[in-house]
PDB file of N, CA and C in Angstrom:
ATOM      1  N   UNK M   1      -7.710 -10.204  -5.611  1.00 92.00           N
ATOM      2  CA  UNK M   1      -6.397 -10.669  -6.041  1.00 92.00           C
ATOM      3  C   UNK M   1      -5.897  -9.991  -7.325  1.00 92.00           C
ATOM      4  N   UNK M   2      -7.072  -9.528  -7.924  1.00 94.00           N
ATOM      5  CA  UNK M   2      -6.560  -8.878  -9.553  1.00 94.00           C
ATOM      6  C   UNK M   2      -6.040  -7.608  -9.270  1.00 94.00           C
ATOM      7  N   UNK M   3      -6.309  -7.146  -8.247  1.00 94.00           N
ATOM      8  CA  UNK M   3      -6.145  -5.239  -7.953  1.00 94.00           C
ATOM      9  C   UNK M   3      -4.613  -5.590  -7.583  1.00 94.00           C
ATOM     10  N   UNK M   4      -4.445  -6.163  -6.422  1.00 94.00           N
ATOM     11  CA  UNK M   4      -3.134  -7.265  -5.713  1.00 94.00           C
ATOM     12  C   UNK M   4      -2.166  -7.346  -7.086  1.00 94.00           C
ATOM     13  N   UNK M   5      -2.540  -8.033  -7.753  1.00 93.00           N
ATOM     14  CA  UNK M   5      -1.713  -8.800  -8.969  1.00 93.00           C
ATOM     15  C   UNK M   5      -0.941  -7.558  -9.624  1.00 93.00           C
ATOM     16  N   UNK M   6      -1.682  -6.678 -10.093  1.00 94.00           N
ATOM     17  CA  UNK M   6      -1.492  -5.582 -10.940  1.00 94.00           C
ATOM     18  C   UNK M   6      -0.422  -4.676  -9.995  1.00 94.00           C
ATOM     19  N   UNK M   7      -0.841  -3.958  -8.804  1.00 94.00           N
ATOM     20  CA  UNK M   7      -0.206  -3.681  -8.064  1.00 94.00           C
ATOM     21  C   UNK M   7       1.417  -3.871  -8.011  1.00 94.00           C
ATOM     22  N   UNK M   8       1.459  -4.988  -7.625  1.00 93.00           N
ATOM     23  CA  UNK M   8       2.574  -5.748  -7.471  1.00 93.00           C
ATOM     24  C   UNK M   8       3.618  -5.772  -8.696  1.00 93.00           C
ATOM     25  N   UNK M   9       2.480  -6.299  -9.621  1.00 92.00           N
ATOM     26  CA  UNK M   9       3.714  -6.064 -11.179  1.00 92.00           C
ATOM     27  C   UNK M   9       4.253  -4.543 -11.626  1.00 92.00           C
ATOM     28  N   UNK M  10       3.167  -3.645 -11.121  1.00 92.00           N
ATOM     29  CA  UNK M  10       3.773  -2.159 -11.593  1.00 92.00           C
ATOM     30  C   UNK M  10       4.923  -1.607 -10.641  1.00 92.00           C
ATOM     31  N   UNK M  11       4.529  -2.305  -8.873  1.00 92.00           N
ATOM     32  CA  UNK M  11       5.532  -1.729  -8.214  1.00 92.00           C
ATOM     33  C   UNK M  11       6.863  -2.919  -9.277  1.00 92.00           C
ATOM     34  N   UNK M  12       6.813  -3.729  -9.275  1.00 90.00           N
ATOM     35  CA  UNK M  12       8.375  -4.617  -9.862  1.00 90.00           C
ATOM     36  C   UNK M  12       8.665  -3.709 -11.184  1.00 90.00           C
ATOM     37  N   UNK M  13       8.155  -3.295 -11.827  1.00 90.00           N
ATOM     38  CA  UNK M  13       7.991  -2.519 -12.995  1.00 90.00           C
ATOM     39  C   UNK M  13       8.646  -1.226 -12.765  1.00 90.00           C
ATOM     40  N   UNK M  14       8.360  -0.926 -12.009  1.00 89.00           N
ATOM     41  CA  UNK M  14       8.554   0.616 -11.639  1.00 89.00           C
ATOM     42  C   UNK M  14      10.127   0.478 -10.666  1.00 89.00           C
ATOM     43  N   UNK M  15       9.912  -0.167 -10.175  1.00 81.00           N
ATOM     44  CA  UNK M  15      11.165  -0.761  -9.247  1.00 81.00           C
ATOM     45  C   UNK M  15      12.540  -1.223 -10.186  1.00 81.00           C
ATOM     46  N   UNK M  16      12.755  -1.682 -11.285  1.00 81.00           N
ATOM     47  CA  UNK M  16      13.576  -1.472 -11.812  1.00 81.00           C
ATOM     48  C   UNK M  16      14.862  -0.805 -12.325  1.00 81.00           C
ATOM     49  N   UNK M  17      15.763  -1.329 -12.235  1.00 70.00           N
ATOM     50  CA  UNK M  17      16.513  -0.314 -12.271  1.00 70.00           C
ATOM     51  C   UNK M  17      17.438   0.496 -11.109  1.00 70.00           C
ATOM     52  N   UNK M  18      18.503   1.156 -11.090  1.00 72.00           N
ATOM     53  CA  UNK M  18      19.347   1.654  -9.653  1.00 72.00           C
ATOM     54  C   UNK M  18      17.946   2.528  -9.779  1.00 72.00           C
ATOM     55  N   UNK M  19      17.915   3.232  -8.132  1.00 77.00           N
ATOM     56  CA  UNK M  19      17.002   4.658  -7.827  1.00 77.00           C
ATOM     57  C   UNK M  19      15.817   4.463  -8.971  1.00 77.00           C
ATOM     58  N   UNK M  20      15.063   3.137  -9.131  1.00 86.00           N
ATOM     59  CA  UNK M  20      13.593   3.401  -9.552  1.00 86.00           C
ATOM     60  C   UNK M  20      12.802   3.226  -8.664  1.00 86.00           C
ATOM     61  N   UNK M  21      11.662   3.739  -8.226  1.00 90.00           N
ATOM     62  CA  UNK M  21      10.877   3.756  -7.825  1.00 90.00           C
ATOM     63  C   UNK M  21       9.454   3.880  -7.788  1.00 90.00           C
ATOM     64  N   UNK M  22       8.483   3.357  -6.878  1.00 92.00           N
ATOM     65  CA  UNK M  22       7.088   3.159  -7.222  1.00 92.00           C
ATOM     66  C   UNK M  22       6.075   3.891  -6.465  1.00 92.00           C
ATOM     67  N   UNK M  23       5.422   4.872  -7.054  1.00 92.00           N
ATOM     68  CA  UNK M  23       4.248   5.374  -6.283  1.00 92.00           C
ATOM     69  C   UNK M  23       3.337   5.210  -6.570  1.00 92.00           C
ATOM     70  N   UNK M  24       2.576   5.322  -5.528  1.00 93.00           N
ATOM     71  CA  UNK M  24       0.962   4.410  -5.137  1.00 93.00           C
ATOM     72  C   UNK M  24      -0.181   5.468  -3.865  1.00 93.00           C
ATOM     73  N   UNK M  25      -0.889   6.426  -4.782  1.00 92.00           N
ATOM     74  CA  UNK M  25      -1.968   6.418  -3.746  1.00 92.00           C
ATOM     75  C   UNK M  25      -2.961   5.487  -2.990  1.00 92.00           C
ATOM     76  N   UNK M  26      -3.394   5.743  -2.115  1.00 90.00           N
ATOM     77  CA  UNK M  26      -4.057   4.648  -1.373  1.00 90.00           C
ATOM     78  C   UNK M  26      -5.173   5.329  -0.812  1.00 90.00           C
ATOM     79  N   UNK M  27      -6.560   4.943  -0.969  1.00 89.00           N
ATOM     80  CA  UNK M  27      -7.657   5.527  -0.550  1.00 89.00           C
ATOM     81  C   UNK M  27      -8.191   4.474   1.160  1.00 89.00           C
ATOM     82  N   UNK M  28      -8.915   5.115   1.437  1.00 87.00           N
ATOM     83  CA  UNK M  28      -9.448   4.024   2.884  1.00 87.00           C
ATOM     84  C   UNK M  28     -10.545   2.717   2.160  1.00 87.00           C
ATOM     85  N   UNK M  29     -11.622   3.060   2.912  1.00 86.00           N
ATOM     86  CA  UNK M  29     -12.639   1.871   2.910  1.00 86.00           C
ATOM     87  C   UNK M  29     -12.169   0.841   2.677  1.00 86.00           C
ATOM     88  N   UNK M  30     -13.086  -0.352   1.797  1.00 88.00           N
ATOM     89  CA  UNK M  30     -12.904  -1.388   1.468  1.00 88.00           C
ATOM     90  C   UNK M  30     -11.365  -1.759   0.980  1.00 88.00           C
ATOM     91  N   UNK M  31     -10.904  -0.964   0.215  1.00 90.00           N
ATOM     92  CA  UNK M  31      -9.642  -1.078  -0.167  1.00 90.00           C
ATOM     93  C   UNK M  31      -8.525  -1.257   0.680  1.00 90.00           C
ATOM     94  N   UNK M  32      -8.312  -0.832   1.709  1.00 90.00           N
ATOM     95  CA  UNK M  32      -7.549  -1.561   2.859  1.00 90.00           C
ATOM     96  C   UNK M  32      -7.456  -3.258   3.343  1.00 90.00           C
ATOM     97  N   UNK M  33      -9.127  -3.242   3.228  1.00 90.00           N
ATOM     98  CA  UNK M  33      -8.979  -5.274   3.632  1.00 90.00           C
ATOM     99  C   UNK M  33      -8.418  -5.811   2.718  1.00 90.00           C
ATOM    100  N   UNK M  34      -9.132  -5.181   1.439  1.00 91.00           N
ATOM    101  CA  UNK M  34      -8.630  -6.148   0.344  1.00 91.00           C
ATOM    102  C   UNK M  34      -6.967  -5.878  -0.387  1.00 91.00           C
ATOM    103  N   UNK M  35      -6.604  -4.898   0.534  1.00 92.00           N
ATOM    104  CA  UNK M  35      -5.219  -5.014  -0.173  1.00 92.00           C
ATOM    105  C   UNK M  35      -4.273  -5.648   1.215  1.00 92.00           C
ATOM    106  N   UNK M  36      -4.774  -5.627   2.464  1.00 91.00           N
ATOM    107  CA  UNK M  36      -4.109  -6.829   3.548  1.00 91.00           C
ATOM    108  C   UNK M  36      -4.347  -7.800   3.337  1.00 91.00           C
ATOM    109  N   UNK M  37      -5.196  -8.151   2.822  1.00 94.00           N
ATOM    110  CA  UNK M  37      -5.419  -9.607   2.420  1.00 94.00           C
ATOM    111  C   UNK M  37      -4.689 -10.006   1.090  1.00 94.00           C
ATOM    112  N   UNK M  38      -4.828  -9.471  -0.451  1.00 94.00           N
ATOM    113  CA  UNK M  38      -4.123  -9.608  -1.355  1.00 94.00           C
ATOM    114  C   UNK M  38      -2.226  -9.319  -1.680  1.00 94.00           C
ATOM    115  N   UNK M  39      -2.290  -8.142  -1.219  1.00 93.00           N
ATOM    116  CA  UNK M  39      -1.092  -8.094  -1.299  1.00 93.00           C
ATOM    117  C   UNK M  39      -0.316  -8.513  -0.667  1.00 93.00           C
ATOM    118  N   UNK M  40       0.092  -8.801   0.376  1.00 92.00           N
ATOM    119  CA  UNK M  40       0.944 -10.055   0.690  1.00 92.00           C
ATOM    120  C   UNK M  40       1.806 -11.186  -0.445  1.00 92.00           C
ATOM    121  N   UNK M  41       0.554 -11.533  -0.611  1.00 93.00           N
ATOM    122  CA  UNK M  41       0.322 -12.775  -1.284  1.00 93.00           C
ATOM    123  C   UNK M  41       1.236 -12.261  -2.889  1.00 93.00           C
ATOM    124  N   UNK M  42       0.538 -11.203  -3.203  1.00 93.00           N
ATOM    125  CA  UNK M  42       0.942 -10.917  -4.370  1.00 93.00           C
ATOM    126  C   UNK M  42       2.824 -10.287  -4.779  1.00 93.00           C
ATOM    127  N   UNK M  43       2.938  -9.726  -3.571  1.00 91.00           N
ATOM    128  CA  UNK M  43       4.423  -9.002  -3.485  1.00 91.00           C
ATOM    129  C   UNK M  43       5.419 -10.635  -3.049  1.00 91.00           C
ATOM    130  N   UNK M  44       4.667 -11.355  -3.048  1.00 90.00           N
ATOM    131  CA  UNK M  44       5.587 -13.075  -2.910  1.00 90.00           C
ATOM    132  C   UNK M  44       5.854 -13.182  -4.038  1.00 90.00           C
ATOM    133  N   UNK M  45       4.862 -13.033  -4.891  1.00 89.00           N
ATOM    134  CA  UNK M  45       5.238 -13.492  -6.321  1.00 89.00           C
ATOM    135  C   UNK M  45       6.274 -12.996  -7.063  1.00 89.00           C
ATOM    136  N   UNK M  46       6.373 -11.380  -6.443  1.00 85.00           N
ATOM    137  CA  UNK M  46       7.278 -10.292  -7.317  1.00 85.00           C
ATOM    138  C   UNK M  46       7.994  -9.911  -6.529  1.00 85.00           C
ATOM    139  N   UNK M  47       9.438 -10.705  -6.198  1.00 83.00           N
ATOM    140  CA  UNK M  47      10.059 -10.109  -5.344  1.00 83.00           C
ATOM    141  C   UNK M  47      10.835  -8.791  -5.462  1.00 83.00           C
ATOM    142  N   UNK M  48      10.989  -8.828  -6.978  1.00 80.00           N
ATOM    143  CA  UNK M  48      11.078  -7.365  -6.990  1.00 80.00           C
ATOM    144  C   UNK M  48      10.591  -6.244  -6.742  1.00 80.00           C
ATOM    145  N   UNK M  49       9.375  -6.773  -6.391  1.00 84.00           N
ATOM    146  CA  UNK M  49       8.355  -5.449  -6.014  1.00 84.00           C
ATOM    147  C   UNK M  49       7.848  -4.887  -4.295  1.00 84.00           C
ATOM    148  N   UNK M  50       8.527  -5.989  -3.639  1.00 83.00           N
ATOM    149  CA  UNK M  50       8.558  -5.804  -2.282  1.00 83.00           C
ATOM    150  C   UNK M  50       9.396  -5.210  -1.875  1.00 83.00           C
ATOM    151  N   UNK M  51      10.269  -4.706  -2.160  1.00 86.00           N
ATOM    152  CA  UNK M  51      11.203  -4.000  -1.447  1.00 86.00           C
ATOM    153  C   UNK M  51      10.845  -2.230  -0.912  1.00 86.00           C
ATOM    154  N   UNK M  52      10.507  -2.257   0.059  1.00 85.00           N
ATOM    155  CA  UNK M  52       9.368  -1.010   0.922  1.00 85.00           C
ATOM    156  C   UNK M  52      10.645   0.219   0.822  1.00 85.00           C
ATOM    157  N   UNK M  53      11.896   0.077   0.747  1.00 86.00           N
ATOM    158  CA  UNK M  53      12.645   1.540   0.141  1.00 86.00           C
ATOM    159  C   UNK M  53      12.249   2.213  -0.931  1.00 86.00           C
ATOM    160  N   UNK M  54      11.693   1.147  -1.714  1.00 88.00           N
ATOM    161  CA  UNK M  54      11.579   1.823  -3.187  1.00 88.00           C
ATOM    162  C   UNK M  54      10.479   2.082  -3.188  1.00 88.00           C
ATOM    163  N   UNK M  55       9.221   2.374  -2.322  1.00 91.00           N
ATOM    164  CA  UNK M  55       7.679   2.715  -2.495  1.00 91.00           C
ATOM    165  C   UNK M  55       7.719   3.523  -2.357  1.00 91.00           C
ATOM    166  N   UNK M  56       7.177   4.843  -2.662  1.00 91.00           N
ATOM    167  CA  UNK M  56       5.999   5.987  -2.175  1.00 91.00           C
ATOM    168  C   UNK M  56       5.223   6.090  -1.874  1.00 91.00           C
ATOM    169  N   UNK M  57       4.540   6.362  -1.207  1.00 90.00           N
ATOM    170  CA  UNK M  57       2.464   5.765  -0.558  1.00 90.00           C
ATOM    171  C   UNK M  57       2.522   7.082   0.152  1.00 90.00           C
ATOM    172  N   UNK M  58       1.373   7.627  -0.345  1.00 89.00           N
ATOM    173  CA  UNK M  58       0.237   8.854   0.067  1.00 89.00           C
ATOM    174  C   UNK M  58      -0.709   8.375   0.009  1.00 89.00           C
ATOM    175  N   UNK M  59      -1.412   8.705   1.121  1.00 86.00           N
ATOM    176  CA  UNK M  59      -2.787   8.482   1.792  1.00 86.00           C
ATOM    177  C   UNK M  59      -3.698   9.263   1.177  1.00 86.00           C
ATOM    178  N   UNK M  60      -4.592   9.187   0.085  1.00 83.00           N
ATOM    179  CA  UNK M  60      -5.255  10.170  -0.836  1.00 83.00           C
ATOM    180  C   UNK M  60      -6.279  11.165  -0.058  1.00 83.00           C
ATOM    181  N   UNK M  61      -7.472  10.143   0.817  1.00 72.00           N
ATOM    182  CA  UNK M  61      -8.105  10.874   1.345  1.00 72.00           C
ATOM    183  C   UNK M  61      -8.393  11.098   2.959  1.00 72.00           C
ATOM    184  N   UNK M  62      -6.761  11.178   3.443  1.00 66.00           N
ATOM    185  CA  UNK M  62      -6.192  11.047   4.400  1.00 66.00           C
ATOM    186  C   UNK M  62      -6.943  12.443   5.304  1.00 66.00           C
ATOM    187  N   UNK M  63      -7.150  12.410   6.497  1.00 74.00           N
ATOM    188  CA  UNK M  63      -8.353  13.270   7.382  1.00 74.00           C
ATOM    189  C   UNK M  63      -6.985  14.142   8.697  1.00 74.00           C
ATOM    190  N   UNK M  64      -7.321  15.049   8.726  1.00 83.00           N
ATOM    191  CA  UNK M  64      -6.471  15.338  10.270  1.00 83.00           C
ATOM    192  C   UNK M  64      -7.170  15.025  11.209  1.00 83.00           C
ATOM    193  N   UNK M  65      -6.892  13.857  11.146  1.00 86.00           N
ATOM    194  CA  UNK M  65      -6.828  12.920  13.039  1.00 86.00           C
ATOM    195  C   UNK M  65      -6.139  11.956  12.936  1.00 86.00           C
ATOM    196  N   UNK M  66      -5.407  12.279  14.493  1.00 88.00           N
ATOM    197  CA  UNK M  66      -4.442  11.018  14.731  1.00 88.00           C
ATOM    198  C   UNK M  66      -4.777   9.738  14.167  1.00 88.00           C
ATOM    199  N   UNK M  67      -3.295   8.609  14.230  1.00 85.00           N
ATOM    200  CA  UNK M  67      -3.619   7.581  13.840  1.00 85.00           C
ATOM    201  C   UNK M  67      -4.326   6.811  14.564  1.00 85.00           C
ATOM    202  N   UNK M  68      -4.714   6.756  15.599  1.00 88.00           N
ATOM    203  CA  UNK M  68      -5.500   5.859  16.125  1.00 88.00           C
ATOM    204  C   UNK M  68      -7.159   6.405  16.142  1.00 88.00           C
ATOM    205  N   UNK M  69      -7.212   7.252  15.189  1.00 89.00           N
ATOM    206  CA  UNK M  69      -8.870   8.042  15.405  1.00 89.00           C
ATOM    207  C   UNK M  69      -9.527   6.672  14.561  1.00 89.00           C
ATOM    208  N   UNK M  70     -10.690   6.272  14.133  1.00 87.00           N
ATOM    209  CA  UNK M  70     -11.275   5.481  13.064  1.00 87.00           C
ATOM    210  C   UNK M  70     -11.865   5.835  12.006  1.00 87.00           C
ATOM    211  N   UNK M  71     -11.168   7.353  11.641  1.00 86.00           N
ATOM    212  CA  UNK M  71     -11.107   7.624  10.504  1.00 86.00           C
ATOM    213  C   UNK M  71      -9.961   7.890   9.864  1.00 86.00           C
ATOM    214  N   UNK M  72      -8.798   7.918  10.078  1.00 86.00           N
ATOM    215  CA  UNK M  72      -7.663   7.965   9.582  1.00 86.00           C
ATOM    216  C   UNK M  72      -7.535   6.776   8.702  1.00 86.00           C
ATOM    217  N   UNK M  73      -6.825   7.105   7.579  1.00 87.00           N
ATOM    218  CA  UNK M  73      -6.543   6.277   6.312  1.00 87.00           C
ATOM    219  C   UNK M  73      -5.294   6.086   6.830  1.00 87.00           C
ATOM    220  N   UNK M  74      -4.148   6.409   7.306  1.00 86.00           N
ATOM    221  CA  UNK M  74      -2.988   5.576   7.510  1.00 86.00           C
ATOM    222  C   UNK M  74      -3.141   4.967   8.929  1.00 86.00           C
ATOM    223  N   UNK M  75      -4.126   5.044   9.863  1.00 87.00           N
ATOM    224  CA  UNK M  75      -4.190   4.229  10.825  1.00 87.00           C
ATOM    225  C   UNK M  75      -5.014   2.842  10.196  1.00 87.00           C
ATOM    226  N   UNK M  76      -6.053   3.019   9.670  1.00 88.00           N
ATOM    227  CA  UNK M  76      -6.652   1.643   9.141  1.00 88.00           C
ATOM    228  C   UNK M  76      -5.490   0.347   8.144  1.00 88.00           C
ATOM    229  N   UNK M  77      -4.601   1.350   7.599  1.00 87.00           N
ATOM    230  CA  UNK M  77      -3.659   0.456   6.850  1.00 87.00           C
ATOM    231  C   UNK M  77      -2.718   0.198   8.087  1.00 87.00           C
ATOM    232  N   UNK M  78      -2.030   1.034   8.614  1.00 87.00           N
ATOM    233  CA  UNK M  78      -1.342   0.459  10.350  1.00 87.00           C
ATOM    234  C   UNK M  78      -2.227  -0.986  10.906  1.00 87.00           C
ATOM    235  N   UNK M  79      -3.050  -0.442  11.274  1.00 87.00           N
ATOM    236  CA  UNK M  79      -3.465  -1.578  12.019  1.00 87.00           C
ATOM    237  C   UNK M  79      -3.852  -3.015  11.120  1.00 87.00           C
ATOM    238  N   UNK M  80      -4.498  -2.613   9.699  1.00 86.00           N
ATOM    239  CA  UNK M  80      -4.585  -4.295   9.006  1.00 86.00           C
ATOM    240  C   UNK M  80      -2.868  -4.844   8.992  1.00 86.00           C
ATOM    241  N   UNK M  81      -2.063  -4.217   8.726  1.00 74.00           N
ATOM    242  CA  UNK M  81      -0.743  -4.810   8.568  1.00 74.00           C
ATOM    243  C   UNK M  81      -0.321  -4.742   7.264  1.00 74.00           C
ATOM    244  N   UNK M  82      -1.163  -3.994   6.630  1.00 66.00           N
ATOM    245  CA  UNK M  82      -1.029  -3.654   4.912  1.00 66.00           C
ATOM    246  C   UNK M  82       0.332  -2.299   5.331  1.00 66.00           C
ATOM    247  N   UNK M  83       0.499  -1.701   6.214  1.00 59.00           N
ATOM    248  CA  UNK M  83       0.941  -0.418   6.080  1.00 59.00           C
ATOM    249  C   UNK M  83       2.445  -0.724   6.535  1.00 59.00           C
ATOM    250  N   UNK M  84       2.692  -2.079   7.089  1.00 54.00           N
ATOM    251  CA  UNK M  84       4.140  -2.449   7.019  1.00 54.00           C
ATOM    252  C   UNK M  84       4.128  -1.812   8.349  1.00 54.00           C
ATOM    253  N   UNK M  85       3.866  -1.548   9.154  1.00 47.00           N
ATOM    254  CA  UNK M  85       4.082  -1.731  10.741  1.00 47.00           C
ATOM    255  C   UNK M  85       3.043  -1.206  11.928  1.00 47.00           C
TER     256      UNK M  85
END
């Protein structure tokens, strides 16, 4: 929830403002559950910080294989529901 918390306040932080915006690398493993599970929760709190126009997200250690391979870093966030669809 603390990774979640922080998250959330920098995207509202960063989100400020006409044309501000928030970028956010995103690595795989563990960090996927725990940000489908936390963030949710946490982008409730900051509604300023939910708004998915104003994000940037790169997949840091993102692999060439399709999204449905089980190593792809933007398929694992796809499928928890962290990746917004």
């Amino acid at each position: 929830p603390a990774l979640a918390r922080i998250v959330a306040e920098a995207a509202a932080e960063a989100a400020q403002g006409e044309g501000g915006r928030f970028s956010v690398g995103l690595s795989g493993g563990s960090l996927v559950e725990l940000l489908a599970r936390d963030l949710p929760p946490a982008l409730s709190a900051a509604p300023a910080a939910a708004d998915p126009s104003r994000w940037l997200v790169a997949f840091c250690d993102e692999r060439l294989v399709p999204p449905e391979h089980p190593e792809s870093t933007y398929g694992a966030y796809r499928v928890s529901g962290a990746g917004g669809g």
